[in-house]
Every structure is written in C-alpha cells, then in structure tokens.
Amino acid sequence: MISRTHARRLPTLVVRSLSTEPATSSGPQPPPPPPPSQSKHPTSKPLSRTRLNPAPRPAVSHRHQVLASLPPSFGRNQFLPVADSTRALLESIVAKFEAPIRYAFAYGSGVFEQDGYPTTNPASKDGPMLDFMFAVTHADHWHSINMHQFPGHYPLGARMLGSSFVSRVEAIPPGVWFNSMVQMNGVTIKYGVTTVDNLCSDLLNWNTLYLSGRMHKPIRIIKDDARVRLTQQVNLTSAVRTALLTLPESFSELELFERIAGFSYGGDVRMLLPAENRGKVGNIVRKQAPQFKELYHRLVVALPGVHWPAHSNTIQQDTNPHTRAAHLRKLPSNLLKGVTTSYASQPTIPAREADENMYWTKLAGDAALPTVIEKELHRIVRYPSAIQTLKGLISAGPVKSLRYSAEKVVKWWKGAGSSSPTSASSTGSGSKP
C-alpha cells in the first residue's frame, strides 16, 4: 500500500515525466529506465530515483558545443604573435585565476607597441598597465569565486554587498565590470569581466561597440573559444564593410586602419574630457600597422569590388551603388537600424516595401551616407561609454578612481597637441574633441 507521502510525490513524478519525455535530439539519447524493482513497494525506488537522480538531458542542449568542431585554421588572422616573454607573462597571469574563464585576451600598450610611451615593458617603473578582458559563462558565480580568491581586487563596498551586486552592476550596458590597478606577477594589470553571451551579441550587432570596438584593434588571445572566434570574424568583416562605405575609391591602408580603430572612440565621452589621449588612434596605428594588416588583409580582398595587392599600401574599391549596397545591407543590426531610421523621412528615398533593391541602391549611392554612418556610430558609443565611466567609480572605489583618473589626465595633456592631420581625419577618427 502506497503511503500518503508517496502519494503526494506522484504529481511531481507525472509532471517531471511529461517535461522530459517529449525532448528529442539527433545526438545520443538518455539510457532507458532500470527494470522494476522486486521489492514489496515497487513504486518506492523509482520515485526516489526520479526525485534524486533524474536522467541526464541530451548533450545537444548546450548549443555552443556545436561550434567546437571549427577547423583550426578558421580565424587564423585573429591569432597575432607577441614576444615569447610577453606571451609567457600574459599566460601566467591568466592561469592565476581559479574562476573558470571561457575566453580571454590582452590588449593595449602593454601588449602591442604604441607611440607616446617611453617603454612598452609593463615590469618597468614607467611601463604601461596590462589590460585584460575575460568572458565567462555565469558572472555571479565567477565573481563569487574570484572575490574569495582575490578579495583585494574589489573595493570594500563591493565585497560587503557580494558577488550578486557585482554581477548586477556588470550587467548594466555595456556589460563589463573592471578591476583596475591590480598587482600580479610583478606588474600592474586591469581586467574586465563580461559574459560570453554579452560579448558575442556585441560582436554581431554592435549594441554598444564597447567590446566589439576593442576587438577591432590588435589583441592577443590567451584562452580561445570557438563561438567567440566565429563571431569575432563577423565583427572584423563588419568593420571592413563600414569603413569601405566611408572611404573614397582609392585610399591607403593606414587610412583604412585609422578609420576602423576610430569607430569606438568617436562619440566616447572620454575624448571630450581630460581623461584620454586625443592622439590615441594615430599612436595605435602607426606602431601596429603590421598587426592590422594581418587582421584585415584576407577579409578585405575576399569582399567584392576591392583590390589590395599583398605588397601594396594602396587599396582600391568599386564605388558603384550596387556594390556599396551589398556592404550596406550586411552592416551590424544596431548600426543599420540607425542608418535606415535617419533616411526614413527623406522624400527622395523610395519606400523599402515598394522595391527593396532600389531602396538599398539609393541609400548606398547617397553622398551623405558617410556622414550618416559617422553620426550613428557616435550615437552607439556615446551612452555606453558614459555609463561605463560612471560604473568605474563603483568598481574601482574612490582611492583607485582618483589615482587612475590622475594618470589619465597626464596622458590627455601629453596627447592634446600630438594629433596628426591623418589621425584627426573624418569619420570615426576618435581624435576629435
């Protein structure tokens, strides 16, 4: 006879069975249930097994595993070499973290040489800070582990409020939490934490251009992830398409690199305040041109209507509206939405519903398109950059914030008069006040 306790469990068993049985998968299915028990109460053990040890779900429920079979050569342009000593230092720092990191990269003047720095050695007294970005699966869980291992990386207020508070602040667009001015392995580092979902969404759609913009420039990948590698390739191709729509029929490779590097700086509030080196875009491109070429050359020559010989510094493109329309239609969704909205009230543009091909061709041939794209890039960057600047006051705490801001002011004054005519050029230069 079944007890009342078992009777109360039966609805749970029925609901659980209904919720799991319809699941189908092309992969291996869960094993069949064990044969009925020979005990006096045959329902007892199945009830306990169902309650405590449910059958595993199909492996395909983790969708990112589908990307694990990307060929090793895919996205090889993303793997930029660095000196062995630098590589060893970066890998040793990331290896210190016990919290699981899905994807990690290092960027900035401590990894790749830039103009305006007396030394690129982060271990020297005047050396630059090393910048890292970590993409994790679950932010709350990650910060809980990391806060236990490295409590000093977080300000007192964040430690008192706990990892759930940190993850909620991190989730505010652009979705990054920074721990700055941290001493590890004899150098000063700053590391940002975001989720893989947030990173991939920004790489595909340019929601904020905060993460995708950083990854337009040379980075050193330390921990790879197939899903991020795939979406990063889309991000780099989107950067090329956007730049081509703002450039003339013939231009130099440095113009292309500066245009792309400047996307995430145009509209950045830090460029209006004494908090950033105004000649930063030029400083980056002048020293990192070989890395930029490795990143983008294969992607550029694969696009229709673009001619860029491997040993030439000059690029030529077909500026026919039909060719440009092919680039325009494939821009990231957030940028494309802003562009089409800007043209929505113009009577010279035909209705998209009437003739879609004519609509895109008309937009692509409009002389004002580069200006519209620049305006929309600034719109995308402006709000998230302001929010992240304010979030820095919380994530760094008052003492680190003052120290960090003082160092930024020094860089700003050094760069105030260093903007070259090239780096102060139009669309997305990032060096305009």
Short mmCIF file of C-alpha atoms in Angstrom, two decimals:
data_model
loop_
_atom_site.label_atom_id
_atom_site.label_comp_id
_atom_site.label_asym_id
_atom_site.label_seq_id
_atom_site.Cartn_x
_atom_site.Cartn_y
_atom_site.Cartn_z
CA MET A 1 0.00 0.00 0.00
CA ILE A 2 1.41 3.39 -1.01
CA SER A 3 1.86 5.82 1.85
CA ARG A 4 0.49 9.36 1.84
CA THR A 5 3.99 10.73 1.41
CA HIS A 6 4.45 8.71 -1.78
CA ALA A 7 1.01 9.72 -2.93
CA ARG A 8 1.93 13.36 -2.62
CA ARG A 9 5.04 12.73 -4.73
CA LEU A 10 3.12 11.20 -7.61
CA PRO A 11 2.07 14.55 -9.22
CA THR A 12 5.73 15.60 -9.13
CA LEU A 13 6.66 12.38 -10.91
CA VAL A 14 3.98 12.89 -13.55
CA VAL A 15 5.00 16.48 -14.21
CA ARG A 16 8.66 15.53 -14.41
CA SER A 17 7.90 12.70 -16.81
CA LEU A 18 5.82 14.92 -19.07
CA SER A 19 8.50 17.57 -19.12
CA THR A 20 11.30 15.22 -20.14
CA GLU A 21 9.72 12.65 -22.42
CA PRO A 22 8.99 14.94 -25.44
CA ALA A 23 12.65 16.05 -25.62
CA THR A 24 14.17 14.84 -28.88
CA SER A 25 17.70 15.08 -30.17
CA SER A 26 19.82 13.93 -33.04
CA GLY A 27 22.54 13.05 -30.52
CA PRO A 28 22.70 10.11 -28.12
CA GLN A 29 19.58 9.68 -26.01
CA PRO A 30 19.46 9.06 -22.22
CA PRO A 31 19.62 5.41 -21.16
CA PRO A 32 16.30 3.60 -20.60
CA PRO A 33 14.99 3.42 -17.02
CA PRO A 34 16.00 0.38 -14.93
CA PRO A 35 13.66 -2.62 -14.70
CA PRO A 36 11.01 -2.54 -11.97
CA SER A 37 12.21 -3.43 -8.50
CA GLN A 38 11.20 -6.73 -6.89
CA SER A 39 10.53 -5.10 -3.55
CA LYS A 40 7.16 -5.10 -1.81
CA HIS A 41 6.72 -1.48 -2.71
CA PRO A 42 7.61 -1.27 -6.42
CA THR A 43 6.94 2.42 -6.65
CA SER A 44 9.31 3.40 -3.87
CA LYS A 45 12.64 3.13 -5.67
CA PRO A 46 11.52 4.65 -8.98
CA LEU A 47 10.11 7.59 -7.04
CA SER A 48 13.37 8.07 -5.16
CA ARG A 49 15.43 7.67 -8.33
CA THR A 50 13.30 10.17 -10.23
CA ARG A 51 13.45 12.66 -7.42
CA LEU A 52 17.14 12.39 -6.62
CA ASN A 53 18.79 11.11 -9.81
CA PRO A 54 16.89 12.25 -12.93
CA ALA A 55 18.21 11.00 -16.24
CA PRO A 56 20.68 13.41 -17.92
CA ARG A 57 19.42 15.66 -20.69
CA PRO A 58 20.78 15.28 -24.23
CA ALA A 59 24.22 16.81 -24.71
CA VAL A 60 22.97 18.96 -27.59
CA SER A 61 21.12 21.17 -25.13
CA HIS A 62 24.43 23.07 -24.80
CA ARG A 63 24.27 24.78 -28.15
CA HIS A 64 27.76 26.24 -28.05
CA GLN A 65 29.21 22.72 -28.28
CA VAL A 66 28.16 22.64 -31.95
CA LEU A 67 30.95 25.14 -32.66
CA ALA A 68 33.64 23.00 -31.03
CA SER A 69 34.49 21.47 -34.42
CA LEU A 70 35.63 24.71 -36.09
CA PRO A 71 38.72 23.98 -38.19
CA PRO A 72 41.93 25.14 -36.51
CA SER A 73 42.73 27.38 -39.49
CA PHE A 74 39.45 29.30 -39.19
CA GLY A 75 40.09 32.83 -37.98
CA ARG A 76 43.86 32.41 -38.04
CA ASN A 77 44.15 36.16 -38.68
CA GLN A 78 42.98 36.70 -35.10
CA PHE A 79 46.00 34.96 -33.54
CA LEU A 80 48.61 37.69 -33.56
CA PRO A 81 52.14 36.82 -32.39
CA VAL A 82 53.87 38.55 -29.48
CA ALA A 83 57.32 38.17 -27.94
CA ASP A 84 57.83 34.94 -26.02
CA SER A 85 58.42 36.84 -22.79
CA THR A 86 55.17 38.76 -23.23
CA ARG A 87 53.24 35.60 -24.08
CA ALA A 88 54.59 33.79 -21.03
CA LEU A 89 53.72 36.71 -18.76
CA LEU A 90 50.16 37.01 -20.08
CA GLU A 91 49.51 33.29 -19.80
CA SER A 92 50.96 33.09 -16.28
CA ILE A 93 48.67 35.90 -15.11
CA VAL A 94 45.51 34.35 -16.55
CA ALA A 95 46.49 30.97 -15.08
CA LYS A 96 46.40 32.51 -11.58
CA PHE A 97 42.61 32.85 -11.69
CA GLU A 98 40.73 29.90 -10.22
CA ALA A 99 37.35 31.08 -11.50
CA PRO A 100 36.57 29.49 -14.92
CA ILE A 101 37.34 31.74 -17.88
CA ARG A 102 35.89 30.79 -21.27
CA TYR A 103 37.68 33.38 -23.40
CA ALA A 104 40.48 35.78 -22.52
CA PHE A 105 42.51 38.34 -24.39
CA ALA A 106 45.03 41.06 -23.59
CA TYR A 107 45.18 44.38 -25.37
CA GLY A 108 46.67 47.86 -25.21
CA SER A 109 50.11 49.39 -24.99
CA GLY A 110 51.44 46.72 -22.64
CA VAL A 111 50.92 44.05 -25.31
CA PHE A 112 51.48 45.85 -28.63
CA GLU A 113 53.74 48.84 -29.08
CA GLN A 114 52.22 52.33 -29.23
CA ASP A 115 53.62 55.79 -29.82
CA GLY A 116 53.79 58.08 -26.83
CA TYR A 117 55.12 55.58 -24.28
CA PRO A 118 58.73 55.77 -23.06
CA THR A 119 58.76 51.97 -22.67
CA THR A 120 56.46 49.08 -23.54
CA ASN A 121 57.80 46.89 -20.71
CA PRO A 122 55.00 46.60 -18.11
CA ALA A 123 57.52 45.48 -15.48
CA SER A 124 59.48 48.76 -15.66
CA LYS A 125 58.73 51.75 -13.45
CA ASP A 126 57.16 53.84 -16.21
CA GLY A 127 55.76 50.87 -18.08
CA PRO A 128 52.12 50.69 -19.17
CA MET A 129 49.41 48.78 -17.34
CA LEU A 130 48.45 45.41 -18.82
CA ASP A 131 44.81 45.26 -19.94
CA PHE A 132 42.81 42.02 -20.00
CA MET A 133 39.25 41.05 -20.88
CA PHE A 134 37.68 37.85 -19.57
CA ALA A 135 34.47 36.34 -20.95
CA VAL A 136 32.77 33.95 -18.54
CA THR A 137 29.62 31.84 -18.54
CA HIS A 138 27.95 32.94 -15.28
CA ALA A 139 29.02 36.32 -13.90
CA ASP A 140 27.63 35.88 -10.37
CA HIS A 141 29.32 32.51 -9.93
CA TRP A 142 32.59 33.81 -11.38
CA HIS A 143 32.77 36.87 -9.12
CA SER A 144 31.89 34.74 -6.08
CA ILE A 145 34.92 32.51 -6.69
CA ASN A 146 37.19 35.39 -7.66
CA MET A 147 36.15 37.53 -4.70
CA HIS A 148 37.07 34.66 -2.39
CA GLN A 149 40.46 34.19 -4.07
CA PHE A 150 41.33 37.87 -4.62
CA PRO A 151 39.27 40.00 -2.20
CA GLY A 152 41.71 42.89 -2.58
CA HIS A 153 40.82 43.24 -6.27
CA TYR A 154 37.39 44.56 -5.26
CA PRO A 155 36.57 47.75 -3.31
CA LEU A 156 35.23 47.35 0.24
CA GLY A 157 31.67 48.25 -0.75
CA ALA A 158 31.55 45.58 -3.43
CA ARG A 159 32.92 42.95 -1.03
CA MET A 160 30.28 43.81 1.54
CA LEU A 161 27.42 43.65 -0.98
CA GLY A 162 28.69 40.44 -2.54
CA SER A 163 29.03 38.87 -5.95
CA SER A 164 25.33 39.25 -6.82
CA PHE A 165 25.69 43.03 -6.53
CA VAL A 166 28.83 42.98 -8.68
CA SER A 167 27.13 40.91 -11.38
CA ARG A 168 24.11 43.26 -11.42
CA VAL A 169 26.37 46.29 -11.88
CA GLU A 170 28.31 44.40 -14.55
CA ALA A 171 25.07 43.66 -16.46
CA ILE A 172 24.35 47.38 -16.96
CA PRO A 173 25.28 48.17 -20.59
CA PRO A 174 27.91 47.81 -21.93
CA GLY A 175 28.00 44.78 -19.62
CA VAL A 176 31.53 44.91 -18.18
CA TRP A 177 32.97 45.03 -14.66
CA PHE A 178 36.58 46.24 -14.32
CA ASN A 179 39.05 45.53 -11.54
CA SER A 180 41.84 48.05 -12.05
CA MET A 181 45.33 48.78 -10.77
CA VAL A 182 45.87 45.24 -9.50
CA GLN A 183 49.36 43.91 -8.77
CA MET A 184 50.02 40.42 -10.17
CA ASN A 185 53.29 38.71 -11.09
CA GLY A 186 55.22 41.91 -10.53
CA VAL A 187 53.16 44.06 -12.94
CA THR A 188 50.08 46.26 -12.73
CA ILE A 189 47.02 44.96 -14.53
CA LYS A 190 43.42 45.89 -15.20
CA TYR A 191 40.93 43.21 -16.13
CA GLY A 192 37.37 43.44 -17.34
CA VAL A 193 34.78 40.71 -16.88
CA THR A 194 31.81 40.13 -19.15
CA THR A 195 29.70 37.16 -20.20
CA VAL A 196 30.21 35.20 -23.39
CA ASP A 197 26.60 35.93 -24.37
CA ASN A 198 27.09 39.69 -23.96
CA LEU A 199 30.41 39.63 -25.83
CA CYS A 200 29.06 37.65 -28.79
CA SER A 201 25.94 39.82 -29.02
CA ASP A 202 28.04 42.98 -29.23
CA LEU A 203 30.37 41.41 -31.79
CA LEU A 204 27.42 40.54 -34.02
CA ASN A 205 25.12 43.52 -33.54
CA TRP A 206 27.32 46.38 -32.28
CA ASN A 207 24.90 47.03 -29.41
CA THR A 208 27.40 49.32 -27.69
CA LEU A 209 30.67 48.97 -29.67
CA TYR A 210 32.39 48.83 -26.29
CA LEU A 211 33.68 45.27 -26.60
CA SER A 212 33.45 44.89 -30.38
CA GLY A 213 35.32 48.19 -30.81
CA ARG A 214 38.18 47.00 -28.64
CA MET A 215 38.36 43.86 -30.71
CA HIS A 216 38.62 45.86 -33.95
CA LYS A 217 42.19 46.56 -32.88
CA PRO A 218 45.02 44.06 -32.35
CA ILE A 219 44.54 41.77 -29.35
CA ARG A 220 46.43 38.78 -28.02
CA ILE A 221 44.12 35.81 -27.45
CA ILE A 222 45.12 33.85 -24.35
CA LYS A 223 42.15 31.48 -24.00
CA ASP A 224 40.17 30.71 -27.13
CA ASP A 225 36.52 29.82 -27.56
CA ALA A 226 35.00 28.62 -30.86
CA ARG A 227 31.83 30.67 -30.51
CA VAL A 228 33.74 33.89 -29.83
CA ARG A 229 36.19 33.18 -32.65
CA LEU A 230 33.31 32.81 -35.09
CA THR A 231 31.51 35.98 -34.01
CA GLN A 232 34.78 37.92 -33.91
CA GLN A 233 35.33 37.09 -37.57
CA VAL A 234 31.91 38.57 -38.30
CA ASN A 235 32.83 41.64 -36.24
CA LEU A 236 36.05 42.22 -38.17
CA THR A 237 34.26 41.84 -41.51
CA SER A 238 31.59 44.32 -40.37
CA ALA A 239 34.33 46.80 -39.51
CA VAL A 240 35.75 46.50 -43.03
CA ARG A 241 32.34 46.97 -44.67
CA THR A 242 31.62 50.03 -42.53
CA ALA A 243 34.99 51.57 -43.31
CA LEU A 244 34.63 50.96 -47.06
CA LEU A 245 31.31 52.82 -47.06
CA THR A 246 33.02 55.88 -45.61
CA LEU A 247 36.16 55.84 -47.78
CA PRO A 248 36.73 57.01 -51.39
CA GLU A 249 37.57 54.93 -54.42
CA SER A 250 41.30 54.88 -53.61
CA PHE A 251 42.91 55.16 -50.18
CA SER A 252 45.93 53.97 -48.21
CA GLU A 253 45.99 51.04 -45.82
CA LEU A 254 46.78 53.42 -42.96
CA GLU A 255 43.58 55.34 -43.72
CA LEU A 256 41.67 52.08 -43.50
CA PHE A 257 43.29 51.12 -40.20
CA GLU A 258 42.72 54.55 -38.65
CA ARG A 259 39.12 54.55 -39.75
CA ILE A 260 38.47 51.15 -38.17
CA ALA A 261 40.45 51.89 -34.99
CA GLY A 262 38.49 55.09 -34.51
CA PHE A 263 34.99 53.59 -34.55
CA SER A 264 34.89 53.01 -30.79
CA TYR A 265 36.37 56.43 -29.96
CA GLY A 266 34.01 58.64 -31.97
CA GLY A 267 31.36 59.79 -29.50
CA ASP A 268 33.29 58.48 -26.48
CA VAL A 269 32.77 60.94 -23.61
CA ARG A 270 36.35 60.41 -22.51
CA MET A 271 37.52 62.18 -25.66
CA LEU A 272 35.64 65.29 -24.52
CA LEU A 273 37.12 65.26 -21.03
CA PRO A 274 40.70 65.33 -19.74
CA ALA A 275 40.66 61.54 -19.45
CA GLU A 276 42.11 60.16 -22.66
CA ASN A 277 44.98 60.76 -25.05
CA ARG A 278 43.46 62.54 -28.07
CA GLY A 279 46.12 61.21 -30.39
CA LYS A 280 45.41 57.63 -29.35
CA VAL A 281 44.16 56.39 -32.75
CA GLY A 282 47.27 57.63 -34.56
CA ASN A 283 49.52 56.27 -31.80
CA ILE A 284 47.97 52.84 -32.15
CA VAL A 285 48.02 52.58 -35.93
CA ARG A 286 51.50 53.97 -36.56
CA LYS A 287 53.16 51.24 -34.48
CA GLN A 288 50.72 48.40 -35.09
CA ALA A 289 50.22 48.59 -38.86
CA PRO A 290 51.65 45.05 -39.43
CA GLN A 291 49.19 43.60 -36.92
CA PHE A 292 46.29 45.50 -38.50
CA LYS A 293 47.28 44.16 -41.91
CA GLU A 294 47.37 40.60 -40.58
CA LEU A 295 43.90 41.09 -39.09
CA TYR A 296 42.22 42.59 -42.12
CA HIS A 297 44.01 41.85 -45.40
CA ARG A 298 42.41 38.46 -46.08
CA LEU A 299 38.99 39.78 -45.14
CA VAL A 300 39.28 42.85 -47.39
CA VAL A 301 40.39 41.02 -50.52
CA ALA A 302 37.58 38.49 -50.08
CA LEU A 303 34.94 41.21 -50.48
CA PRO A 304 33.57 42.03 -53.95
CA GLY A 305 34.96 45.06 -55.76
CA VAL A 306 38.05 45.56 -53.55
CA HIS A 307 41.62 45.37 -54.87
CA TRP A 308 44.52 45.28 -52.38
CA PRO A 309 47.73 43.58 -53.57
CA ALA A 310 49.65 41.94 -50.75
CA HIS A 311 52.75 44.10 -51.26
CA SER A 312 50.92 47.36 -51.85
CA ASN A 313 49.89 50.08 -49.40
CA THR A 314 47.10 51.32 -51.67
CA ILE A 315 43.58 49.94 -51.72
CA GLN A 316 41.03 50.48 -54.47
CA GLN A 317 37.34 49.74 -54.30
CA ASP A 318 34.36 49.78 -56.63
CA THR A 319 32.13 52.65 -55.50
CA ASN A 320 29.22 51.70 -57.74
CA PRO A 321 25.97 51.98 -55.70
CA HIS A 322 25.11 48.35 -56.42
CA THR A 323 28.42 47.17 -54.94
CA ARG A 324 28.14 49.50 -51.98
CA ALA A 325 24.57 48.33 -51.37
CA ALA A 326 25.91 44.82 -50.78
CA HIS A 327 28.08 46.20 -47.95
CA LEU A 328 25.32 48.38 -46.55
CA ARG A 329 22.75 45.60 -46.22
CA LYS A 330 25.17 43.48 -44.17
CA LEU A 331 26.08 46.09 -41.55
CA PRO A 332 25.50 45.12 -37.89
CA SER A 333 21.83 45.38 -36.97
CA ASN A 334 22.12 48.27 -34.49
CA LEU A 335 24.10 50.43 -36.92
CA LEU A 336 21.88 49.51 -39.88
CA LYS A 337 18.74 50.35 -37.91
CA GLY A 338 20.11 53.80 -37.12
CA VAL A 339 21.07 54.45 -40.75
CA THR A 340 17.68 53.43 -42.14
CA THR A 341 15.89 55.49 -39.45
CA SER A 342 17.92 58.55 -40.47
CA TYR A 343 16.71 58.17 -44.05
CA ALA A 344 13.10 57.33 -43.15
CA SER A 345 11.80 60.89 -43.52
CA GLN A 346 13.63 61.78 -46.72
CA PRO A 347 11.25 62.04 -49.71
CA THR A 348 14.00 61.25 -52.24
CA ILE A 349 14.39 57.71 -50.87
CA PRO A 350 11.86 55.23 -52.30
CA ALA A 351 9.77 53.12 -49.95
CA ARG A 352 11.55 49.94 -48.95
CA GLU A 353 8.34 47.91 -49.30
CA ALA A 354 7.84 49.01 -52.91
CA ASP A 355 11.27 48.00 -54.28
CA GLU A 356 13.83 46.75 -51.78
CA ASN A 357 16.74 46.55 -54.23
CA MET A 358 16.13 50.10 -55.40
CA TYR A 359 15.88 51.25 -51.78
CA TRP A 360 19.30 49.89 -50.81
CA THR A 361 20.92 51.11 -54.03
CA LYS A 362 19.56 54.60 -53.46
CA LEU A 363 20.87 54.69 -49.89
CA ALA A 364 24.28 53.34 -50.92
CA GLY A 365 24.64 55.96 -53.63
CA ASP A 366 23.72 58.90 -51.41
CA ALA A 367 26.61 61.33 -50.94
CA ALA A 368 25.65 61.93 -47.32
CA LEU A 369 25.91 58.25 -46.33
CA PRO A 370 29.41 58.54 -44.76
CA THR A 371 28.19 61.41 -42.56
CA VAL A 372 25.09 59.44 -41.55
CA ILE A 373 27.22 56.42 -40.62
CA GLU A 374 29.56 58.59 -38.56
CA LYS A 375 26.63 60.13 -36.70
CA GLU A 376 25.15 56.73 -35.93
CA LEU A 377 28.49 55.34 -34.73
CA HIS A 378 28.77 58.27 -32.32
CA ARG A 379 25.22 57.60 -31.12
CA ILE A 380 26.00 53.94 -30.42
CA VAL A 381 29.19 54.73 -28.48
CA ARG A 382 28.11 57.82 -26.51
CA TYR A 383 25.70 56.44 -23.90
CA PRO A 384 27.51 53.17 -23.04
CA SER A 385 30.84 54.98 -22.71
CA ALA A 386 29.28 57.47 -20.28
CA ILE A 387 27.67 54.68 -18.24
CA GLN A 388 30.89 52.66 -18.09
CA THR A 389 32.79 55.73 -16.92
CA LEU A 390 30.33 56.12 -14.04
CA LYS A 391 30.48 52.39 -13.28
CA GLY A 392 34.24 52.79 -12.89
CA LEU A 393 33.64 54.85 -9.75
CA ILE A 394 31.86 51.85 -8.21
CA SER A 395 34.15 49.09 -9.45
CA ALA A 396 37.41 50.87 -8.61
CA GLY A 397 36.40 52.64 -5.41
CA PRO A 398 37.29 56.27 -4.52
CA VAL A 399 41.02 55.83 -3.96
CA LYS A 400 41.78 53.87 -7.12
CA SER A 401 39.43 56.11 -9.13
CA LEU A 402 41.33 59.25 -8.16
CA ARG A 403 44.69 57.65 -8.88
CA TYR A 404 43.54 56.18 -12.19
CA SER A 405 41.94 59.49 -13.27
CA ALA A 406 45.13 61.39 -12.44
CA GLU A 407 47.14 59.10 -14.70
CA LYS A 408 44.58 59.52 -17.48
CA VAL A 409 44.77 63.32 -17.18
CA VAL A 410 48.53 63.16 -17.66
CA LYS A 411 48.06 61.08 -20.82
CA TRP A 412 45.44 63.51 -22.09
CA TRP A 413 47.72 66.52 -21.72
CA LYS A 414 50.55 64.67 -23.44
CA GLY A 415 48.30 63.81 -26.37
CA ALA A 416 46.46 67.15 -26.63
CA GLY A 417 48.89 68.54 -29.17
CA SER A 418 50.04 65.32 -30.77
CA SER A 419 47.10 64.68 -33.15
CA SER A 420 48.41 64.43 -36.68
CA PRO A 421 46.30 65.52 -39.69
CA THR A 422 45.72 61.88 -40.54
CA SER A 423 44.51 60.85 -37.12
CA ALA A 424 42.21 63.87 -36.99
CA SER A 425 40.53 62.92 -40.23
CA SER A 426 36.82 62.41 -40.70
CA THR A 427 34.55 59.51 -39.90
CA GLY A 428 35.35 57.72 -36.65
CA SER A 429 38.80 59.18 -36.14
CA GLY A 430 38.33 59.24 -32.40
CA SER A 431 40.80 62.11 -32.02
CA LYS A 432 38.29 64.90 -32.44
CA PRO A 433 37.23 66.73 -29.25
#
